[in-house]
GROMACS .gro file of C-alpha atoms in nm:
model
  438
    1UNK     CA    1   5.392   7.175   1.540
    2UNK     CA    2   5.547   7.274   1.871
    3UNK     CA    3   5.487   7.014   2.138
    4UNK     CA    4   5.636   6.935   2.476
    5UNK     CA    5   5.597   6.712   2.776
    6UNK     CA    6   5.256   6.729   2.948
    7UNK     CA    7   5.217   6.964   3.242
    8UNK     CA    8   5.041   6.703   3.456
    9UNK     CA    9   5.125   6.350   3.576
   10UNK     CA   10   4.832   6.161   3.426
   11UNK     CA   11   4.948   5.823   3.553
   12UNK     CA   12   4.872   5.945   3.905
   13UNK     CA   13   4.526   6.075   3.814
   14UNK     CA   14   4.377   5.802   3.594
   15UNK     CA   15   4.331   5.450   3.730
   16UNK     CA   16   4.140   5.162   3.565
   17UNK     CA   17   3.831   5.206   3.782
   18UNK     CA   18   3.851   5.567   3.901
   19UNK     CA   19   3.970   5.910   3.787
   20UNK     CA   20   4.071   6.217   3.980
   21UNK     CA   21   3.825   6.507   3.991
   22UNK     CA   22   4.095   6.761   3.903
   23UNK     CA   23   4.092   6.632   3.546
   24UNK     CA   24   3.768   6.828   3.498
   25UNK     CA   25   3.883   7.150   3.665
   26UNK     CA   26   4.258   7.198   3.621
   27UNK     CA   27   4.358   7.466   3.369
   28UNK     CA   28   4.691   7.291   3.303
   29UNK     CA   29   4.499   6.976   3.207
   30UNK     CA   30   4.291   7.182   2.965
   31UNK     CA   31   4.605   7.332   2.810
   32UNK     CA   32   4.748   6.982   2.760
   33UNK     CA   33   4.421   6.869   2.601
   34UNK     CA   34   4.431   7.151   2.349
   35UNK     CA   35   4.780   7.052   2.237
   36UNK     CA   36   4.741   6.675   2.247
   37UNK     CA   37   4.376   6.614   2.157
   38UNK     CA   38   4.211   6.912   1.990
   39UNK     CA   39   4.519   7.025   1.795
   40UNK     CA   40   4.666   6.683   1.716
   41UNK     CA   41   4.406   6.409   1.675
   42UNK     CA   42   4.121   6.392   1.423
   43UNK     CA   43   3.835   6.619   1.536
   44UNK     CA   44   3.486   6.646   1.384
   45UNK     CA   45   3.426   6.990   1.233
   46UNK     CA   46   3.117   6.980   1.011
   47UNK     CA   47   2.943   6.814   0.718
   48UNK     CA   48   2.983   6.856   0.344
   49UNK     CA   49   2.609   6.921   0.306
   50UNK     CA   50   2.662   7.251   0.488
   51UNK     CA   51   2.866   7.374   0.189
   52UNK     CA   52   2.682   7.205  -0.099
   53UNK     CA   53   2.774   7.446  -0.379
   54UNK     CA   54   3.109   7.576  -0.508
   55UNK     CA   55   3.225   7.881  -0.307
   56UNK     CA   56   2.991   7.805  -0.014
   57UNK     CA   57   3.142   7.857   0.330
   58UNK     CA   58   3.040   7.824   0.694
   59UNK     CA   59   3.208   7.930   1.019
   60UNK     CA   60   3.306   7.648   1.256
   61UNK     CA   61   3.511   7.577   1.567
   62UNK     CA   62   3.799   7.336   1.616
   63UNK     CA   63   3.898   7.356   1.980
   64UNK     CA   64   3.942   7.728   2.043
   65UNK     CA   65   4.020   7.799   1.678
   66UNK     CA   66   3.779   7.997   1.458
   67UNK     CA   67   3.758   7.796   1.135
   68UNK     CA   68   3.607   7.871   0.794
   69UNK     CA   69   3.495   7.554   0.616
   70UNK     CA   70   3.490   7.629   0.243
   71UNK     CA   71   3.417   7.448  -0.081
   72UNK     CA   72   3.627   7.577  -0.369
   73UNK     CA   73   3.525   7.596  -0.733
   74UNK     CA   74   3.659   7.245  -0.793
   75UNK     CA   75   3.444   7.103  -0.515
   76UNK     CA   76   3.723   7.040  -0.262
   77UNK     CA   77   3.659   7.118   0.106
   78UNK     CA   78   3.910   7.328   0.302
   79UNK     CA   79   3.941   7.428   0.667
   80UNK     CA   80   4.093   7.775   0.698
   81UNK     CA   81   4.186   7.964   1.012
   82UNK     CA   82   3.983   8.284   1.025
   83UNK     CA   83   4.286   8.512   1.053
   84UNK     CA   84   4.453   8.757   0.820
   85UNK     CA   85   4.820   8.676   0.758
   86UNK     CA   86   4.905   9.047   0.783
   87UNK     CA   87   4.801   9.169   1.129
   88UNK     CA   88   4.580   8.883   1.251
   89UNK     CA   89   4.242   9.048   1.204
   90UNK     CA   90   3.937   8.825   1.156
   91UNK     CA   91   3.879   8.786   0.784
   92UNK     CA   92   3.523   8.650   0.786
   93UNK     CA   93   3.235   8.789   0.993
   94UNK     CA   94   2.932   8.609   0.852
   95UNK     CA   95   2.821   8.271   0.987
   96UNK     CA   96   2.777   8.134   0.634
   97UNK     CA   97   2.762   8.250   0.275
   98UNK     CA   98   2.894   8.206  -0.077
   99UNK     CA   99   3.212   8.376  -0.194
  100UNK     CA  100   3.520   8.287  -0.392
  101UNK     CA  101   3.731   8.517  -0.175
  102UNK     CA  102   3.760   8.682   0.167
  103UNK     CA  103   3.867   9.042   0.225
  104UNK     CA  104   4.016   9.154   0.555
  105UNK     CA  105   3.832   9.467   0.674
  106UNK     CA  106   4.141   9.611   0.845
  107UNK     CA  107   4.379   9.674   0.553
  108UNK     CA  108   4.200   9.518   0.257
  109UNK     CA  109   4.411   9.209   0.210
  110UNK     CA  110   4.218   8.956  -0.001
  111UNK     CA  111   4.238   8.577  -0.008
  112UNK     CA  112   4.094   8.299  -0.223
  113UNK     CA  113   3.858   8.060  -0.047
  114UNK     CA  114   4.147   7.812  -0.054
  115UNK     CA  115   4.350   8.046   0.170
  116UNK     CA  116   4.588   8.172  -0.099
  117UNK     CA  117   4.671   8.544  -0.088
  118UNK     CA  118   4.525   8.727  -0.390
  119UNK     CA  119   4.656   9.074  -0.319
  120UNK     CA  120   4.673   9.386  -0.101
  121UNK     CA  121   4.648   9.763  -0.151
  122UNK     CA  122   4.943   9.998  -0.207
  123UNK     CA  123   5.207   9.745  -0.298
  124UNK     CA  124   5.481  10.012  -0.305
  125UNK     CA  125   5.502   9.964   0.068
  126UNK     CA  126   5.631   9.615  -0.006
  127UNK     CA  127   5.890   9.719  -0.262
  128UNK     CA  128   5.642   9.703  -0.544
  129UNK     CA  129   5.589   9.330  -0.506
  130UNK     CA  130   5.250   9.223  -0.635
  131UNK     CA  131   5.229   8.922  -0.410
  132UNK     CA  132   5.387   8.818  -0.083
  133UNK     CA  133   5.422   8.456   0.016
  134UNK     CA  134   5.160   8.487   0.286
  135UNK     CA  135   4.828   8.310   0.308
  136UNK     CA  136   4.559   8.221   0.556
  137UNK     CA  137   4.641   7.943   0.799
  138UNK     CA  138   4.500   7.603   0.711
  139UNK     CA  139   4.421   7.288   0.902
  140UNK     CA  140   4.693   7.067   0.750
  141UNK     CA  141   4.486   6.752   0.713
  142UNK     CA  142   4.120   6.738   0.614
  143UNK     CA  143   3.934   6.413   0.554
  144UNK     CA  144   3.571   6.323   0.488
  145UNK     CA  145   3.377   6.008   0.568
  146UNK     CA  146   3.008   5.974   0.475
  147UNK     CA  147   3.002   6.353   0.443
  148UNK     CA  148   3.136   6.409   0.797
  149UNK     CA  149   3.434   6.645   0.781
  150UNK     CA  150   3.726   6.594   1.019
  151UNK     CA  151   4.039   6.803   1.063
  152UNK     CA  152   4.377   6.745   1.224
  153UNK     CA  153   4.646   7.002   1.295
  154UNK     CA  154   4.906   6.721   1.293
  155UNK     CA  155   5.102   6.722   0.966
  156UNK     CA  156   5.125   6.341   0.980
  157UNK     CA  157   4.974   6.056   1.173
  158UNK     CA  158   4.705   5.790   1.149
  159UNK     CA  159   4.456   5.832   0.867
  160UNK     CA  160   4.097   5.917   0.946
  161UNK     CA  161   3.992   5.558   0.870
  162UNK     CA  162   4.256   5.429   1.109
  163UNK     CA  163   4.127   5.669   1.374
  164UNK     CA  164   3.764   5.568   1.322
  165UNK     CA  165   3.821   5.194   1.307
  166UNK     CA  166   3.492   5.005   1.326
  167UNK     CA  167   3.316   5.319   1.446
  168UNK     CA  168   3.313   5.407   1.075
  169UNK     CA  169   3.055   5.131   1.037
  170UNK     CA  170   2.817   5.329   1.256
  171UNK     CA  171   2.836   5.622   1.014
  172UNK     CA  172   2.765   5.371   0.737
  173UNK     CA  173   2.459   5.251   0.932
  174UNK     CA  174   2.329   5.606   0.950
  175UNK     CA  175   2.380   5.670   0.578
  176UNK     CA  176   2.217   5.335   0.492
  177UNK     CA  177   1.890   5.463   0.641
  178UNK     CA  178   1.865   5.708   0.351
  179UNK     CA  179   1.698   5.576   0.036
  180UNK     CA  180   1.975   5.758  -0.150
  181UNK     CA  181   2.255   5.653   0.087
  182UNK     CA  182   2.341   6.003   0.208
  183UNK     CA  183   2.310   6.198   0.531
  184UNK     CA  184   2.251   6.573   0.523
  185UNK     CA  185   2.297   6.813   0.815
  186UNK     CA  186   2.094   7.101   0.678
  187UNK     CA  187   1.836   7.164   0.952
  188UNK     CA  188   2.053   7.423   1.128
  189UNK     CA  189   2.257   7.395   1.446
  190UNK     CA  190   2.137   7.483   1.795
  191UNK     CA  191   2.407   7.615   2.027
  192UNK     CA  192   2.401   7.509   2.393
  193UNK     CA  193   2.661   7.663   2.624
  194UNK     CA  194   2.720   7.453   2.933
  195UNK     CA  195   2.904   7.538   3.257
  196UNK     CA  196   3.079   7.202   3.255
  197UNK     CA  197   3.396   7.038   3.130
  198UNK     CA  198   3.365   6.887   2.781
  199UNK     CA  199   3.461   6.540   2.906
  200UNK     CA  200   3.150   6.520   3.123
  201UNK     CA  201   2.944   6.545   2.804
  202UNK     CA  202   3.156   6.291   2.618
  203UNK     CA  203   3.121   6.045   2.907
  204UNK     CA  204   2.745   6.090   2.927
  205UNK     CA  205   2.672   6.023   2.562
  206UNK     CA  206   2.701   5.645   2.594
  207UNK     CA  207   2.622   5.621   2.965
  208UNK     CA  208   2.321   5.389   2.981
  209UNK     CA  209   2.297   5.406   3.360
  210UNK     CA  210   2.133   5.749   3.381
  211UNK     CA  211   1.831   5.754   3.141
  212UNK     CA  212   1.582   5.584   3.375
  213UNK     CA  213   1.658   5.840   3.646
  214UNK     CA  214   1.747   6.165   3.470
  215UNK     CA  215   1.480   6.125   3.200
  216UNK     CA  216   1.230   5.913   3.393
  217UNK     CA  217   0.967   6.186   3.415
  218UNK     CA  218   0.975   6.242   3.038
  219UNK     CA  219   0.946   5.871   2.964
  220UNK     CA  220   0.652   5.852   3.203
  221UNK     CA  221   0.464   6.150   3.056
  222UNK     CA  222   0.521   6.052   2.694
  223UNK     CA  223   0.483   5.678   2.738
  224UNK     CA  224   0.820   5.631   2.567
  225UNK     CA  225   0.962   5.277   2.551
  226UNK     CA  226   1.318   5.414   2.548
  227UNK     CA  227   1.367   5.378   2.923
  228UNK     CA  228   1.328   5.001   2.907
  229UNK     CA  229   1.622   4.983   2.667
  230UNK     CA  230   1.848   5.100   2.951
  231UNK     CA  231   1.780   4.862   3.237
  232UNK     CA  232   1.923   4.548   3.393
  233UNK     CA  233   1.672   4.347   3.191
  234UNK     CA  234   1.776   4.495   2.858
  235UNK     CA  235   1.957   4.284   2.599
  236UNK     CA  236   2.126   4.597   2.460
  237UNK     CA  237   2.502   4.627   2.512
  238UNK     CA  238   2.761   4.899   2.562
  239UNK     CA  239   3.057   4.848   2.328
  240UNK     CA  240   3.406   5.002   2.328
  241UNK     CA  241   3.542   5.025   1.973
  242UNK     CA  242   3.890   5.142   2.071
  243UNK     CA  243   4.046   5.487   2.016
  244UNK     CA  244   3.798   5.626   2.269
  245UNK     CA  245   3.491   5.549   2.054
  246UNK     CA  246   3.190   5.368   2.200
  247UNK     CA  247   2.827   5.285   2.136
  248UNK     CA  248   2.505   5.182   2.301
  249UNK     CA  249   2.407   4.899   2.069
  250UNK     CA  250   2.028   4.878   2.094
  251UNK     CA  251   1.988   4.639   1.803
  252UNK     CA  252   1.942   4.326   2.019
  253UNK     CA  253   1.629   4.484   2.166
  254UNK     CA  254   1.489   4.592   1.829
  255UNK     CA  255   1.563   4.252   1.676
  256UNK     CA  256   1.355   4.088   1.948
  257UNK     CA  257   1.048   4.283   1.837
  258UNK     CA  258   1.138   4.262   1.466
  259UNK     CA  259   0.913   4.560   1.385
  260UNK     CA  260   1.033   4.799   1.112
  261UNK     CA  261   1.053   5.161   1.232
  262UNK     CA  262   1.006   5.076   1.599
  263UNK     CA  263   1.350   5.234   1.656
  264UNK     CA  264   1.195   5.563   1.538
  265UNK     CA  265   0.892   5.530   1.763
  266UNK     CA  266   0.652   5.467   1.478
  267UNK     CA  267   0.521   5.197   1.247
  268UNK     CA  268   0.577   5.136   0.878
  269UNK     CA  269   0.218   5.219   0.785
  270UNK     CA  270   0.270   5.578   0.912
  271UNK     CA  271   0.568   5.640   0.681
  272UNK     CA  272   0.463   5.444   0.371
  273UNK     CA  273   0.660   5.645   0.116
  274UNK     CA  274   0.983   5.600   0.310
  275UNK     CA  275   0.929   5.227   0.356
  276UNK     CA  276   0.853   5.184  -0.015
  277UNK     CA  277   1.167   5.378  -0.111
  278UNK     CA  278   1.382   5.168   0.122
  279UNK     CA  279   1.245   4.841  -0.014
  280UNK     CA  280   1.303   4.962  -0.368
  281UNK     CA  281   1.662   5.053  -0.275
  282UNK     CA  282   1.762   4.753  -0.063
  283UNK     CA  283   1.518   4.477  -0.154
  284UNK     CA  284   1.490   4.209   0.115
  285UNK     CA  285   1.773   4.375   0.309
  286UNK     CA  286   1.551   4.676   0.382
  287UNK     CA  287   1.373   4.491   0.663
  288UNK     CA  288   1.689   4.447   0.868
  289UNK     CA  289   1.790   4.809   0.815
  290UNK     CA  290   1.450   4.943   0.920
  291UNK     CA  291   1.436   4.712   1.223
  292UNK     CA  292   1.786   4.791   1.352
  293UNK     CA  293   1.763   5.165   1.297
  294UNK     CA  294   2.019   5.438   1.358
  295UNK     CA  295   2.334   5.424   1.573
  296UNK     CA  296   2.391   5.567   1.919
  297UNK     CA  297   2.765   5.628   1.897
  298UNK     CA  298   3.027   5.858   2.048
  299UNK     CA  299   3.331   5.920   1.826
  300UNK     CA  300   3.628   6.056   2.018
  301UNK     CA  301   3.665   6.334   2.102
  302UNK     CA  302   3.357   6.531   2.001
  303UNK     CA  303   3.110   6.369   1.755
  304UNK     CA  304   2.799   6.213   1.906
  305UNK     CA  305   2.517   6.061   1.701
  306UNK     CA  306   2.202   5.988   1.900
  307UNK     CA  307   1.986   5.813   1.640
  308UNK     CA  308   1.805   6.121   1.504
  309UNK     CA  309   2.045   6.395   1.619
  310UNK     CA  310   2.408   6.487   1.572
  311UNK     CA  311   2.608   6.669   1.839
  312UNK     CA  312   2.938   6.855   1.805
  313UNK     CA  313   3.113   6.921   2.139
  314UNK     CA  314   3.363   7.208   2.151
  315UNK     CA  315   3.556   7.319   2.463
  316UNK     CA  316   3.581   7.676   2.588
  317UNK     CA  317   3.783   7.622   2.905
  318UNK     CA  318   3.827   7.364   3.178
  319UNK     CA  319   3.492   7.481   3.312
  320UNK     CA  320   3.277   7.550   3.005
  321UNK     CA  321   3.196   7.403   2.667
  322UNK     CA  322   2.949   7.443   2.383
  323UNK     CA  323   2.740   7.160   2.246
  324UNK     CA  324   2.601   7.215   1.897
  325UNK     CA  325   2.308   6.994   1.796
  326UNK     CA  326   2.112   6.937   1.477
  327UNK     CA  327   1.852   6.696   1.345
  328UNK     CA  328   1.968   6.421   1.112
  329UNK     CA  329   1.828   6.458   0.762
  330UNK     CA  330   1.826   6.158   0.531
  331UNK     CA  331   1.844   6.234   0.161
  332UNK     CA  332   1.531   6.114  -0.012
  333UNK     CA  333   1.332   6.070   0.311
  334UNK     CA  334   1.108   6.378   0.354
  335UNK     CA  335   0.857   6.190   0.572
  336UNK     CA  336   1.127   6.107   0.828
  337UNK     CA  337   1.309   6.438   0.798
  338UNK     CA  338   1.010   6.645   0.905
  339UNK     CA  339   0.956   6.420   1.205
  340UNK     CA  340   1.324   6.426   1.295
  341UNK     CA  341   1.325   6.805   1.311
  342UNK     CA  342   1.010   6.807   1.521
  343UNK     CA  343   1.140   6.542   1.761
  344UNK     CA  344   1.477   6.714   1.788
  345UNK     CA  345   1.310   7.042   1.882
  346UNK     CA  346   1.118   6.860   2.153
  347UNK     CA  347   1.427   6.687   2.293
  348UNK     CA  348   1.725   6.921   2.241
  349UNK     CA  349   1.564   7.250   2.135
  350UNK     CA  350   1.560   7.567   2.350
  351UNK     CA  351   1.262   7.428   2.543
  352UNK     CA  352   1.351   7.065   2.481
  353UNK     CA  353   1.320   6.810   2.756
  354UNK     CA  354   1.611   6.567   2.721
  355UNK     CA  355   1.905   6.806   2.684
  356UNK     CA  356   1.775   7.029   2.963
  357UNK     CA  357   1.787   6.729   3.197
  358UNK     CA  358   2.136   6.629   3.083
  359UNK     CA  359   2.272   6.982   3.108
  360UNK     CA  360   2.149   7.007   3.465
  361UNK     CA  361   2.346   6.691   3.543
  362UNK     CA  362   2.663   6.815   3.368
  363UNK     CA  363   2.660   7.137   3.568
  364UNK     CA  364   2.587   6.961   3.896
  365UNK     CA  365   2.879   6.727   3.827
  366UNK     CA  366   3.108   7.021   3.754
  367UNK     CA  367   3.024   7.172   4.092
  368UNK     CA  368   3.075   6.836   4.260
  369UNK     CA  369   3.423   6.768   4.123
  370UNK     CA  370   3.550   7.097   4.267
  371UNK     CA  371   3.483   6.974   4.621
  372UNK     CA  372   3.766   6.854   4.838
  373UNK     CA  373   3.630   6.512   4.933
  374UNK     CA  374   3.625   6.257   4.790
  375UNK     CA  375   3.887   6.338   4.528
  376UNK     CA  376   3.800   6.052   4.294
  377UNK     CA  377   3.518   5.972   4.051
  378UNK     CA  378   3.420   5.604   4.043
  379UNK     CA  379   3.376   5.430   3.706
  380UNK     CA  380   3.380   5.062   3.808
  381UNK     CA  381   3.020   4.970   3.725
  382UNK     CA  382   3.009   4.638   3.538
  383UNK     CA  383   3.384   4.581   3.539
  384UNK     CA  384   3.344   4.222   3.664
  385UNK     CA  385   3.093   4.126   3.395
  386UNK     CA  386   3.262   4.272   3.088
  387UNK     CA  387   3.299   4.032   2.799
  388UNK     CA  388   3.465   4.028   2.458
  389UNK     CA  389   3.242   4.015   2.152
  390UNK     CA  390   3.305   3.826   1.828
  391UNK     CA  391   3.511   4.116   1.690
  392UNK     CA  392   3.732   4.137   1.996
  393UNK     CA  393   3.573   4.447   2.149
  394UNK     CA  394   3.487   4.485   2.515
  395UNK     CA  395   3.115   4.491   2.584
  396UNK     CA  396   2.910   4.545   2.896
  397UNK     CA  397   2.541   4.553   2.969
  398UNK     CA  398   2.325   4.849   2.875
  399UNK     CA  399   2.392   5.017   3.211
  400UNK     CA  400   2.764   4.941   3.254
  401UNK     CA  401   3.047   5.198   3.244
  402UNK     CA  402   3.244   5.004   2.984
  403UNK     CA  403   3.250   5.300   2.745
  404UNK     CA  404   3.365   5.539   3.015
  405UNK     CA  405   3.659   5.322   3.112
  406UNK     CA  406   3.758   5.288   2.747
  407UNK     CA  407   3.739   5.666   2.699
  408UNK     CA  408   3.979   5.722   2.988
  409UNK     CA  409   4.221   5.449   2.878
  410UNK     CA  410   4.254   5.615   2.541
  411UNK     CA  411   4.271   5.963   2.694
  412UNK     CA  412   4.550   5.855   2.929
  413UNK     CA  413   4.761   5.709   2.649
  414UNK     CA  414   4.725   6.023   2.438
  415UNK     CA  415   4.814   6.250   2.727
  416UNK     CA  416   5.116   6.040   2.826
  417UNK     CA  417   5.250   5.984   2.473
  418UNK     CA  418   5.600   6.118   2.395
  419UNK     CA  419   5.592   6.472   2.262
  420UNK     CA  420   5.685   6.371   1.905
  421UNK     CA  421   5.424   6.097   1.871
  422UNK     CA  422   5.068   6.107   1.742
  423UNK     CA  423   4.886   5.799   1.864
  424UNK     CA  424   4.556   5.622   1.831
  425UNK     CA  425   4.664   5.401   2.113
  426UNK     CA  426   4.386   5.144   2.142
  427UNK     CA  427   4.423   5.057   1.774
  428UNK     CA  428   4.803   5.029   1.809
  429UNK     CA  429   4.841   5.282   1.530
  430UNK     CA  430   5.139   5.505   1.601
  431UNK     CA  431   5.319   5.749   1.375
  432UNK     CA  432   5.611   5.978   1.446
  433UNK     CA  433   5.537   6.334   1.339
  434UNK     CA  434   5.703   6.404   1.005
  435UNK     CA  435   5.697   6.041   0.886
  436UNK     CA  436   5.439   5.853   0.684
  437UNK     CA  437   5.202   5.629   0.875
  438UNK     CA  438   5.318   5.271   0.846
   0.00000   0.00000   0.00000
């Protein structure tokens, strides 16, 4: 991997309690991010349930790269760059399908769904050789956790588990809500293009200061209790896991009520089959699981789980990004799955209420950071009341900007790291490219 010193002096633009607005608008910053974040760290790409059968494939994005996620005949998942090794034509046009091979439409070169070159027409033009040592590009490292597929263009570096740290436990929490212990992302992805920098979305996902204001009208009309979870009176906390990951931990609020399924906005008598299946699976432990509910977690740089929805953030430029969203589906929970799809349509669908509100804020912010004065964005809320929890993580109240400050600390260390280092800085996991992680 070719790497070099960053184009921008990040030490001058990122301070503990404020960040410079140019970080959202500068094209050189975006170019550095592609090299140092999107093409070096672990990035969420998709889910194994999207390619359930041998030879299934689905088109994805990793940064600006067009990726084909495939499952070969042995069941292994691969991330291939959608590019012919001959003259760089796109090999795959369909969004998804099932095929053991891909054929380039330009000159007929054909590849296995593992990326290996199968053959090409008129081999006399290559001295009669039946096979050249050319194949489709591949994402060098692919790893899966609870079905979530991550890719890294770095040949070496921290493992996925090292990158996730205790944020992996939030994926476990989500899977534990399934009577069969598995998450499925099979409801289809909605694509939302936003005229805003991708970091504005990542910041917002665990920002508990905005819901009462941005979504207040929706909470009022629907009678939703969600707004009360994000207030100065809430017992919920914002937690920074390290490596840029964070969560809004709402469990203290749900534990106070101790009502199974309250987290889902319903009661156990309205989903009796699900409750029975969970009690059969987990015994007495089912009560705690159904009371605490699903996570609200942002996994750096682009995976956001908002209880019943999963979001995949992908950048387009310093000024635009795409946010893909889908409803969580829990294997063995048809009662919940139907409701999750319905609720997701109402909140993040084309006419949904929540994402429309948030998108308006992203785009207003993007306009604001282009203005000349003031140059800085303030992220000091709650800094004087941060604490350390029993696991050693920083926590703030439900409305504090603890997660935002942690995001920018991690971002700064990645962007300032020496060119030959891959780092998950907050976890003190550092590996030199080309060497095994210690």
